[in-house]
Structure formats: C-alpha cells, structure tokens
mmCIF file of C-alpha atoms and ligand atoms in Angstrom:
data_model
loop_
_atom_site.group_PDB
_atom_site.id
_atom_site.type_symbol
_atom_site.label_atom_id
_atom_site.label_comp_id
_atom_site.label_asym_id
_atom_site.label_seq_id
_atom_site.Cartn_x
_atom_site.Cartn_y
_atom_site.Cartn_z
ATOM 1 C CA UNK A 1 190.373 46.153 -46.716
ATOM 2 C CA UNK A 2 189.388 45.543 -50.207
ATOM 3 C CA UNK A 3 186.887 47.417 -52.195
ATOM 4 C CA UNK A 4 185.345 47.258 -55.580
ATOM 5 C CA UNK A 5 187.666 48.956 -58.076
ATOM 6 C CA UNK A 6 186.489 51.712 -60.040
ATOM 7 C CA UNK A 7 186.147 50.691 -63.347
ATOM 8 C CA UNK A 8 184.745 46.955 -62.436
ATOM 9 C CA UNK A 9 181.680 49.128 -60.601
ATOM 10 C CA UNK A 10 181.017 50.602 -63.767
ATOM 11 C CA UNK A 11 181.099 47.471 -65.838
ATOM 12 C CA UNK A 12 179.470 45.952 -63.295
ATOM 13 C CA UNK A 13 176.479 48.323 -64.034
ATOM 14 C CA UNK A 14 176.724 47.887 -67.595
ATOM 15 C CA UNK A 15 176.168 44.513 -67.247
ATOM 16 C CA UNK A 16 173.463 44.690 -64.629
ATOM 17 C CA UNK A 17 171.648 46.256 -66.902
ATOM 18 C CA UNK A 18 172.107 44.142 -69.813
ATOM 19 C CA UNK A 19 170.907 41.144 -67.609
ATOM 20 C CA UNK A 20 167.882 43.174 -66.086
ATOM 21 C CA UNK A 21 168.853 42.743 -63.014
ATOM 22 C CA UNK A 22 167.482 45.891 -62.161
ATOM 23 C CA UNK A 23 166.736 45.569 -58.152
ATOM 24 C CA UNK A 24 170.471 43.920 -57.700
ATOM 25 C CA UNK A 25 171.925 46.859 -59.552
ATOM 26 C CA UNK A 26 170.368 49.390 -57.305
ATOM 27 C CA UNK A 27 172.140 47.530 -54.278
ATOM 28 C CA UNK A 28 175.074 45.521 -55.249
ATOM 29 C CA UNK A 29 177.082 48.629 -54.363
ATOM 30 C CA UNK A 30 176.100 49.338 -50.816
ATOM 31 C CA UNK A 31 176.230 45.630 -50.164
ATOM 32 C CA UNK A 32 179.391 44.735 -51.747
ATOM 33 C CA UNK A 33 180.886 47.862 -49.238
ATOM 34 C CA UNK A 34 178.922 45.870 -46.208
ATOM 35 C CA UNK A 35 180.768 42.911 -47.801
ATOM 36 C CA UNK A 36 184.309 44.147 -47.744
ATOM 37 C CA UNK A 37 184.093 45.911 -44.988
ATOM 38 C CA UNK A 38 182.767 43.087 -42.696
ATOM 39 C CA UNK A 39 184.634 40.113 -44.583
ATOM 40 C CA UNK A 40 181.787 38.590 -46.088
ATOM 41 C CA UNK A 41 182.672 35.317 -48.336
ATOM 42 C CA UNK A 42 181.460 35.436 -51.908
ATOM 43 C CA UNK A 43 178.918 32.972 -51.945
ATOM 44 C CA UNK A 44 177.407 34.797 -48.752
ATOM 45 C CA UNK A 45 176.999 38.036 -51.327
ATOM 46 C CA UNK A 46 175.944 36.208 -54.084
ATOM 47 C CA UNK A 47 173.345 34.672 -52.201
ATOM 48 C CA UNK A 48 172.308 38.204 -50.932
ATOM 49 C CA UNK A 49 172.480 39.641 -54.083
ATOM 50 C CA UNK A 50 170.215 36.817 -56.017
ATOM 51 C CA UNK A 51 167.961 36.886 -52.627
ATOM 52 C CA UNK A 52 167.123 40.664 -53.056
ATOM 53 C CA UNK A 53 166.571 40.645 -56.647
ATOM 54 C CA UNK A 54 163.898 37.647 -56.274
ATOM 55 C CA UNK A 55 161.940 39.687 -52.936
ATOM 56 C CA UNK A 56 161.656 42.558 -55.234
ATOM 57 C CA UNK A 57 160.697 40.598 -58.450
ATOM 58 C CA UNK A 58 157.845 38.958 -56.332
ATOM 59 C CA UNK A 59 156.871 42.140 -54.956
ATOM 60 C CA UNK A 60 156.542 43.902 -58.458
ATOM 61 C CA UNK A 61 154.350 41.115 -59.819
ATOM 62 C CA UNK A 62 152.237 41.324 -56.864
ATOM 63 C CA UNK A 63 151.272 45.103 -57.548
ATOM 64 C CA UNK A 64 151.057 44.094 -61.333
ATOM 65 C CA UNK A 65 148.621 41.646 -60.337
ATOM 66 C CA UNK A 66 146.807 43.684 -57.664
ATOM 67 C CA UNK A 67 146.884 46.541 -60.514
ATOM 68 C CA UNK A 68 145.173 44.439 -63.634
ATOM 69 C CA UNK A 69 142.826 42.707 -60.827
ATOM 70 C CA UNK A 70 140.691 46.235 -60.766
ATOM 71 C CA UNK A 71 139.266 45.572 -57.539
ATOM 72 C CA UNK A 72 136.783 48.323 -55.843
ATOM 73 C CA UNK A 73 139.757 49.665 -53.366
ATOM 74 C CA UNK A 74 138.821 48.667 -49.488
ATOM 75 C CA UNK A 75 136.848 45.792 -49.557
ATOM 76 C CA UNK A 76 139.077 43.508 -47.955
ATOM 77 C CA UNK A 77 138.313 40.381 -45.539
ATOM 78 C CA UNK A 78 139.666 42.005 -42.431
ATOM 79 C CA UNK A 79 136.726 45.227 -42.881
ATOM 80 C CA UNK A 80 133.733 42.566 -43.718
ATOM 81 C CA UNK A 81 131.801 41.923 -40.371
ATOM 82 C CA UNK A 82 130.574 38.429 -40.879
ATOM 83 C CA UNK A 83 128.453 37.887 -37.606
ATOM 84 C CA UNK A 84 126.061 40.323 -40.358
ATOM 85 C CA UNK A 85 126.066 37.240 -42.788
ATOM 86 C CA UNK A 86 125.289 34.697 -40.239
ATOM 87 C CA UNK A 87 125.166 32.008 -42.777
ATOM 88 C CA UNK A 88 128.205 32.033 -44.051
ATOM 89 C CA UNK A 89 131.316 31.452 -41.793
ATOM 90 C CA UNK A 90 134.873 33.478 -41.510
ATOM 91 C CA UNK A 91 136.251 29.932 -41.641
ATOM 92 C CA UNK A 92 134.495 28.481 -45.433
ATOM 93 C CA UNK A 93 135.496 31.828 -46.442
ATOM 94 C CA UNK A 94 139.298 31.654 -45.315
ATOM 95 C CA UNK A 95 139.476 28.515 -46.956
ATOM 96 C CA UNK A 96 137.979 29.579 -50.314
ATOM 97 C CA UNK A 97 141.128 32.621 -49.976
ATOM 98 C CA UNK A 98 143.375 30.176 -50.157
ATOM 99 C CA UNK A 99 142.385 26.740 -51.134
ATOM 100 C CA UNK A 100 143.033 25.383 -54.894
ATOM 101 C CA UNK A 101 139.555 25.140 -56.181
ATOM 102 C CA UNK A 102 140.682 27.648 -58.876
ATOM 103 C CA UNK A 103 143.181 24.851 -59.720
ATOM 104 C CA UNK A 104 140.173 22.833 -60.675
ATOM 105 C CA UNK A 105 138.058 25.547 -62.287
ATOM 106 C CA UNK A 106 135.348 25.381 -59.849
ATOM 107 C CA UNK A 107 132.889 28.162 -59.389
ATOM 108 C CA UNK A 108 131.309 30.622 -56.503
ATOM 109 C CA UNK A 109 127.699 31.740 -56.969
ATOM 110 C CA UNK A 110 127.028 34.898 -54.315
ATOM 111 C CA UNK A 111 123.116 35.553 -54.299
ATOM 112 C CA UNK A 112 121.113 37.880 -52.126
ATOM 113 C CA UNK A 113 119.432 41.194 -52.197
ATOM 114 C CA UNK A 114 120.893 44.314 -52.825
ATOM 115 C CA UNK A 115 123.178 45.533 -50.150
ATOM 116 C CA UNK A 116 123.901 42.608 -48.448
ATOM 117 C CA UNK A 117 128.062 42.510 -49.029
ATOM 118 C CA UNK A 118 128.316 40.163 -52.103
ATOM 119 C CA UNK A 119 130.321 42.960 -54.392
ATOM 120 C CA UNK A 120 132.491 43.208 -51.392
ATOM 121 C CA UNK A 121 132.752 39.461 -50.577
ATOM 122 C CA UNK A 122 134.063 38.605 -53.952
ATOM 123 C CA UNK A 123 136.318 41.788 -53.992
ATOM 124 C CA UNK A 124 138.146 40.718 -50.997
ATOM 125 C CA UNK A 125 138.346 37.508 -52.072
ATOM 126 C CA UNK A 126 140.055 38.712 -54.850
ATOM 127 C CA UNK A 127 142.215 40.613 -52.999
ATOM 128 C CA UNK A 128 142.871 37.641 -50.998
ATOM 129 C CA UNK A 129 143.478 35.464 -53.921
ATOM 130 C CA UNK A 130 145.808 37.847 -55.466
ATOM 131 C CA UNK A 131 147.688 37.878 -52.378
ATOM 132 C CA UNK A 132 148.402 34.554 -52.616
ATOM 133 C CA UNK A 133 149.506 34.300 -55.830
ATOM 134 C CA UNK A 134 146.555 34.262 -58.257
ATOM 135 C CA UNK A 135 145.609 35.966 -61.300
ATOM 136 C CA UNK A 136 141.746 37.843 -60.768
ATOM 137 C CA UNK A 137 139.896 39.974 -62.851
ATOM 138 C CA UNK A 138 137.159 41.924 -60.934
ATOM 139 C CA UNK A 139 134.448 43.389 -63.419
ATOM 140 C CA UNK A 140 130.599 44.487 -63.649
ATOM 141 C CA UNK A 141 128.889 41.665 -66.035
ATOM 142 C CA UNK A 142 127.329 44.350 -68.100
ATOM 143 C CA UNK A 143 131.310 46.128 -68.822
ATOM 144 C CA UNK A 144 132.555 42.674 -70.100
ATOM 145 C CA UNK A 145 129.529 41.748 -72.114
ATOM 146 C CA UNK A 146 130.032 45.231 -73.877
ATOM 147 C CA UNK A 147 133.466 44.416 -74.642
ATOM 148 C CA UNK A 148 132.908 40.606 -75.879
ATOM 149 C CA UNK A 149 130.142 42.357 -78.143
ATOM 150 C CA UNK A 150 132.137 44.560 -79.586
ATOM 151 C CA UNK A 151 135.152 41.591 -80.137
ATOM 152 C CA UNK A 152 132.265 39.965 -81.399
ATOM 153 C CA UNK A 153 131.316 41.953 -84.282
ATOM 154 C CA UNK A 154 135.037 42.379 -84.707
ATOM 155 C CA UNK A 155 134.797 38.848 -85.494
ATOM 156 C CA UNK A 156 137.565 38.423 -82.481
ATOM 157 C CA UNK A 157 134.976 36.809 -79.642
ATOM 158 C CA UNK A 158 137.569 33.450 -79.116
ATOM 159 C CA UNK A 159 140.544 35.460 -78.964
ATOM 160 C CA UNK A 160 139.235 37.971 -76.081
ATOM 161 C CA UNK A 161 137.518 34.661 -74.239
ATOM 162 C CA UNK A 162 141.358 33.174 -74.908
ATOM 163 C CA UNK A 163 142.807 36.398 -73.825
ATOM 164 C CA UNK A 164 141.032 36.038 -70.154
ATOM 165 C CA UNK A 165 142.591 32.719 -69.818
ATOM 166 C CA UNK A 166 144.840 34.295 -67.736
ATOM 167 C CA UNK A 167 143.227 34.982 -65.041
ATOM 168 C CA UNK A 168 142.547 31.984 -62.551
ATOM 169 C CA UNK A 169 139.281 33.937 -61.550
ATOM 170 C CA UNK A 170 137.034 36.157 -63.718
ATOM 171 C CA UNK A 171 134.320 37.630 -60.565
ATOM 172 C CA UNK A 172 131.227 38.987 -62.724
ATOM 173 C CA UNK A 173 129.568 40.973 -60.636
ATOM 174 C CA UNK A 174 125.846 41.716 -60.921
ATOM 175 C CA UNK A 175 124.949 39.162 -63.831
ATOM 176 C CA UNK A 176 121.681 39.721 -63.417
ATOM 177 C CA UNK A 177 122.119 43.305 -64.346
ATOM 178 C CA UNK A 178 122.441 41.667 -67.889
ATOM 179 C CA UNK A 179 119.456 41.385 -69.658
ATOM 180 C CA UNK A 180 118.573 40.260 -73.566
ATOM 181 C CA UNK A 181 117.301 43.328 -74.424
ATOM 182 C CA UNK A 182 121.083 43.916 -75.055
ATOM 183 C CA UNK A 183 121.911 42.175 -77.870
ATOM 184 C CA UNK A 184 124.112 39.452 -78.383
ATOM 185 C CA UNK A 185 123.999 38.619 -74.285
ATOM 186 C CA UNK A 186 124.976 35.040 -75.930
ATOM 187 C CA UNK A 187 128.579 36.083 -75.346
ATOM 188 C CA UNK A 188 128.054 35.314 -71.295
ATOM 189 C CA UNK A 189 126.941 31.998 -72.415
ATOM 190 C CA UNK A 190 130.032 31.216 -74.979
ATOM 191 C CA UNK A 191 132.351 32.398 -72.107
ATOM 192 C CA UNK A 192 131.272 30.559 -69.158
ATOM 193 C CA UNK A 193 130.845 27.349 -71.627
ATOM 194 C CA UNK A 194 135.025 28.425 -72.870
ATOM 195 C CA UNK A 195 135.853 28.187 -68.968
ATOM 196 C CA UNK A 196 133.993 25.331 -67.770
ATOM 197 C CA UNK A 197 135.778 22.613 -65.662
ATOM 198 C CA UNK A 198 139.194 24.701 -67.126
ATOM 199 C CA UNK A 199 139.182 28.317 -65.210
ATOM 200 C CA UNK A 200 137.200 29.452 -62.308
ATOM 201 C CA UNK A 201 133.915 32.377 -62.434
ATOM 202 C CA UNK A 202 132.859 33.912 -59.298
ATOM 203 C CA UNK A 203 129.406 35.044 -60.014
ATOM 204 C CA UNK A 204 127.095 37.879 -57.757
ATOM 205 C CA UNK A 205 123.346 38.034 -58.226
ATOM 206 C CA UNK A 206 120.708 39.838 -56.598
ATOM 207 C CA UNK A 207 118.140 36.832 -57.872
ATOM 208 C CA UNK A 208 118.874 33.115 -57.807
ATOM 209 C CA UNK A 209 118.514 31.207 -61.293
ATOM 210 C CA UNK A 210 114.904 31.358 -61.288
ATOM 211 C CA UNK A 211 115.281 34.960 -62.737
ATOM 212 C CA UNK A 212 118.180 33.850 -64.711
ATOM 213 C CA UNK A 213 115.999 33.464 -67.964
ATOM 214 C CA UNK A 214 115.530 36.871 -68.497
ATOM 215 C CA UNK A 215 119.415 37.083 -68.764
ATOM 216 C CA UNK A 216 119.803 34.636 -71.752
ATOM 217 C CA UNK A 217 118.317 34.357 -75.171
ATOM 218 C CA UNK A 218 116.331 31.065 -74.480
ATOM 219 C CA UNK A 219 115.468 28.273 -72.415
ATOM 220 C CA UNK A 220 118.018 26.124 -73.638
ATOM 221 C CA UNK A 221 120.955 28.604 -73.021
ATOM 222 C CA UNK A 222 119.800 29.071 -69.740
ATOM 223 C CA UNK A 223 119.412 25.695 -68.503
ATOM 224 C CA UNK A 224 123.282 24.591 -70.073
ATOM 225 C CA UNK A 225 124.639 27.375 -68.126
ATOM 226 C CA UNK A 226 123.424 27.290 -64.987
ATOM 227 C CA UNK A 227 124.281 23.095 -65.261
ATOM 228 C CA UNK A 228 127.691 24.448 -65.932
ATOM 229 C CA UNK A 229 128.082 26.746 -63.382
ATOM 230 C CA UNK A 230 127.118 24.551 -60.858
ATOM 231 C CA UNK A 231 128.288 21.489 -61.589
ATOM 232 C CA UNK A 232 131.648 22.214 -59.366
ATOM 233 C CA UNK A 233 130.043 25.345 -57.392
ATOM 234 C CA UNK A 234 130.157 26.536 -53.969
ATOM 235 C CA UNK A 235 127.226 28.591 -53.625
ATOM 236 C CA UNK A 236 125.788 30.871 -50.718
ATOM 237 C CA UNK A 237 123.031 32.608 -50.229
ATOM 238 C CA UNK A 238 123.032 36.006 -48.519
ATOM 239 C CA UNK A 239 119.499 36.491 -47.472
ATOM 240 C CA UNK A 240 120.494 39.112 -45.152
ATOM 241 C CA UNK A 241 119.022 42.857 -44.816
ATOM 242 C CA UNK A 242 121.203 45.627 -46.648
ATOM 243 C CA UNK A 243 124.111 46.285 -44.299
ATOM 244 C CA UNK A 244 123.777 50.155 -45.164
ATOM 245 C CA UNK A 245 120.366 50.344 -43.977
ATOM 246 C CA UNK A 246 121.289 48.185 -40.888
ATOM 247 C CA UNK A 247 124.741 50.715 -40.001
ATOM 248 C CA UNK A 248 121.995 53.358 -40.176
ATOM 249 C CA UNK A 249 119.204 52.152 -38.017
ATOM 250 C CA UNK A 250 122.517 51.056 -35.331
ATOM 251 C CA UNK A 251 123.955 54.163 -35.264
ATOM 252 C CA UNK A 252 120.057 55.639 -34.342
ATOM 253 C CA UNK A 253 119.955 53.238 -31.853
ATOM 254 C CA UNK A 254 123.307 54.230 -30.394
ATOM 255 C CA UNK A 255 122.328 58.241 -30.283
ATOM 256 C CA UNK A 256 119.708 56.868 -27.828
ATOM 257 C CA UNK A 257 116.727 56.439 -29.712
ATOM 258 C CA UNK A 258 114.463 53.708 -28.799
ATOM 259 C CA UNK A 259 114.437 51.066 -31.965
ATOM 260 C CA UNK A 260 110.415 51.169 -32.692
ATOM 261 C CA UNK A 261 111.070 55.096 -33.462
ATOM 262 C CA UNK A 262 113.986 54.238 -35.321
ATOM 263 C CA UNK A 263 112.963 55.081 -39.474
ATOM 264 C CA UNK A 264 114.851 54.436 -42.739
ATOM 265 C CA UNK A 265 115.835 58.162 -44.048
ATOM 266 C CA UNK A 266 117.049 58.849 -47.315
ATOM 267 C CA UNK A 267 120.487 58.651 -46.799
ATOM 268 C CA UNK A 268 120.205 54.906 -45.053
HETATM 269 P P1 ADP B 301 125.750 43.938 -52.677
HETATM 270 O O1 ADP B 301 126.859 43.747 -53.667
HETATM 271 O O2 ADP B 301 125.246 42.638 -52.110
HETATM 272 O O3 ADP B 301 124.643 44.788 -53.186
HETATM 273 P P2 ADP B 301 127.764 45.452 -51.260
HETATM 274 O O4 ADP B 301 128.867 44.466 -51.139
HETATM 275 O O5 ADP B 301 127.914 46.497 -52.300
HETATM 276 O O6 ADP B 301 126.356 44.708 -51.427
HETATM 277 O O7 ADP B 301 127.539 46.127 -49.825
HETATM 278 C C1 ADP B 301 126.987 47.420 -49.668
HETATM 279 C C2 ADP B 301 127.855 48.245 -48.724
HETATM 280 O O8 ADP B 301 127.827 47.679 -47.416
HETATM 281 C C3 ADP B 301 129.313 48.251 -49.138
HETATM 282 O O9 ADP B 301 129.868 49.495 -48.805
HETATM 283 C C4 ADP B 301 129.938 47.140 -48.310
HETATM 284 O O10 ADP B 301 131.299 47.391 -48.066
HETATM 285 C C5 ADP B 301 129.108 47.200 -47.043
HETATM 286 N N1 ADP B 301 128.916 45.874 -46.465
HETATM 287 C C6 ADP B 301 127.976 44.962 -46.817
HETATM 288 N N2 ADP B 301 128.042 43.863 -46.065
HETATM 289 C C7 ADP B 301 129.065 44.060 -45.219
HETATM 290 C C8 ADP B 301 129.638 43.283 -44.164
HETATM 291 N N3 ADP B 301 129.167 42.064 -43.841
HETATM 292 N N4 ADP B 301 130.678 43.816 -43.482
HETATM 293 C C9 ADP B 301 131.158 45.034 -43.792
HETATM 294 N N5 ADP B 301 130.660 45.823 -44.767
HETATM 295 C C10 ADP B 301 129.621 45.341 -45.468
HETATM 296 MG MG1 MG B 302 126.963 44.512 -55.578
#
C-alpha cells in the first residue's frame, strides 16, 4: 500500500495554509490514509477533500450570520403556539421564512398589544431567514436610532444607512417606543426612505399608524413613511390577549381552579 510520504505531508500543510484551506487541512491526512488504504482514485479524494472544505465553509458563515443577526436566543418557529394568534396561519408564516420577498425589498408590519408574540414572531423569523441563507439584523428601534444620531452628528448618517445594506432584513422592534422628544428621530425616516423598494424592514408596534405621528417630526414625514412602508407590505394584526397573562390564568385553571375565580397576580 502506498502512503503519503513524509516530507510531501508537511508541504502539503504549508501549502494548505497558504491557500486557507483551513477545514481540508485538518482532514486531508486521515482521509488520504482512508484513501490508500481502501484504493480510492484521486478524483474520488479530491472530490472529498473540496466537498468537506465547502460543508464547513457554509457552516461557519451560518454561525457568522446567526452571530451578527443578535436575535433574543429561543424564539424560534417550532416554540410559537399559533392556535394563540388565530389570525395569522403556521402556513403565511412558513412561507414568509422562506419565500423571496426580501429579494424585492418588501416589508412586514407586526401590530398588537403588548405581549401578544410580535418580538418573538419576527425573531424567529429571523432565525428562520438566517437559516436559509439571509443576512438579518434584529434590533430595538430606540438602540438604532441612538446610533444613526450619533453617525449623524458625526456627519456619517449615509455611510451607517449604507453600512446596513447588508442585511436583507433590518426587524425594528418596538418603533413606537420612538418618540420626537428624542431628537433627531428624522433618522428612522431617512432610513426606511434609503431602503425602500431596495432592502426589506420588518417593523413591531404595539399601535397601528394612527399613533405613528407622535413618532415623527411632522405630518408630512409621517404620511411618506407609512406610504413607503406599505406600499409592498404584508401586514398582520395581533389583536390577541398577552400570552403571559393567558399561560398564567391556564396553568390556574389546570391546578383545578374554576376559571371565574381565576385572577391576574403580579407575576402573570
Ligand atoms: P410582544 O413583542 O408582542 O410584546 P412577545 O413576543 O415579547 O410579545 O411575547 C411575550 C412572551 O410571550 C414572550 O416570552 C414570548 O416568547 C411569549 N409568547 C407570546 N406569544 C406566543 C406564542 N404565540 N407562542 C409562544 N410563546 C409566545
Ligand atoms: Mg415586543
């Protein structure tokens, strides 16, 4: 039987290493052994080797991309109960995880009342997204606002709006949280008008745009962005009861209570 000769393996890692090829050079040597010893051709190796180092490259930009996506950790599809969010169905959803409406920069708008699962909606469909193959940013409104201030009066506003170019979905959570007492809340509007019909926004609100002008500086900015945002916008409304208080009152009801006695306690 052949085997590799000693001073080709260490050229061999040399020049692994030069190439980063850094997932074929932790194998090649095991599986050129497997190789020899079971009579592989070359091209079978090869194709091996070039195999393994493209699973691995895919799997490191995967956790890159799960990593820069700062997601809330376990919010996933698989742990949100939708028979609680009876208007929306596991199926639009599903679709919106992996459909290309991000290749078109469309938009989702998540409104309801506190509590109802739209932070954890959009998180999992980020995770979702990210799983198959996108590039998300998950964020509180208020934390990017702060920042595009502060690029702002660095005089660098276009280049951090450029800068988030690179994600295929920016998910604001809470915009209404924003309000024009802060200054400058004219940022949100020069961003969402820098990604119109170009990159996709997925947007959570506990009020529906009636309340929106007490997010932007006038009645003018307003009106242009909502227009924007919904121009190519899925939109659903989760007018459901705050699933925390509702896993309270069930779990009452399950330690044998009758419902009429059941009460909201602090801690629901
Ligand atoms: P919102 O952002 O609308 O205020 P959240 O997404 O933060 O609500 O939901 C509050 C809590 O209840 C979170 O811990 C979330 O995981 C959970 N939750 C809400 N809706 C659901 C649901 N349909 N299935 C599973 N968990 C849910
Ligand atoms: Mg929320």
């Amino acid at each position: 039987m052949r085997t590799t000769d000693p001073g080709d393996a260490a050229r061999i890692e040399l020049l692994l290493a030069e190439l980063r090829l850094p997932a074929i050079k932790l194998v090649w040597a095991s599986l050129a052994a497997q190789a020899d010893k079971e009579g592989w051709p070359a091209g079978r190796f090869l194709a091996a080797l070039a195999e393994h180092e493209i699973a691995e490259r895919s799997r490191r930009r995967l956790e890159r991309h799960l990593a820069e996506a700062r997601l809330p950790p376990g919010k996933t599809l698989d742990s949100f109960d939708f028979e609680a969010v009876p208007v929306i169905s596991k199926a639009q959803v599903m679709a919106l995880a992996g459909d290309a409406w991000l290749n078109n920069g469309a938009n989702l708008l998540l409104f309801g009342p506190p509590g109802g699962g739209k932070s954890h909606l959009a998180a999992a469909l980020g995770f979702a997204l990210v799983e198959n193959g996108w590039r998300v940013l998950f964020t509180r409104t208020i934390d990017l606002v702060q920042r595009l201030q502060i690029a702002r009066r660095e005089l660098a506003l276009e280049a951090a709006i450029a800068k988030l170019d690179k994600f295929h979905l920016l998910i604001l959570d809470d915009i209404a949280y924003v309000t024009k007492d802060q200054a400058e809340t004219s940022v949100l509007f020069e961003l969402i008008s820098a990604r119109y019909e170009r990159r996709s926004l997925l947007i959570t609100a506990n009020q529906p745009f009636g309340e929106w002008g007490k997010i932007f500086p006038d009645q003018a900015m307003t009106v242009a962005v909502v227009d924007r945002l919904v121009h190519h916008a899925t939109i659903f409304e989760m007018n459901v009861e705050s699933y925390r208080r509702r896993a309270a009152l069930e779990r009452k009801r399950s330690r044998g209570r009758p419902p009429t006695h059941a009460t909201i306690t602090a801690n629901a």
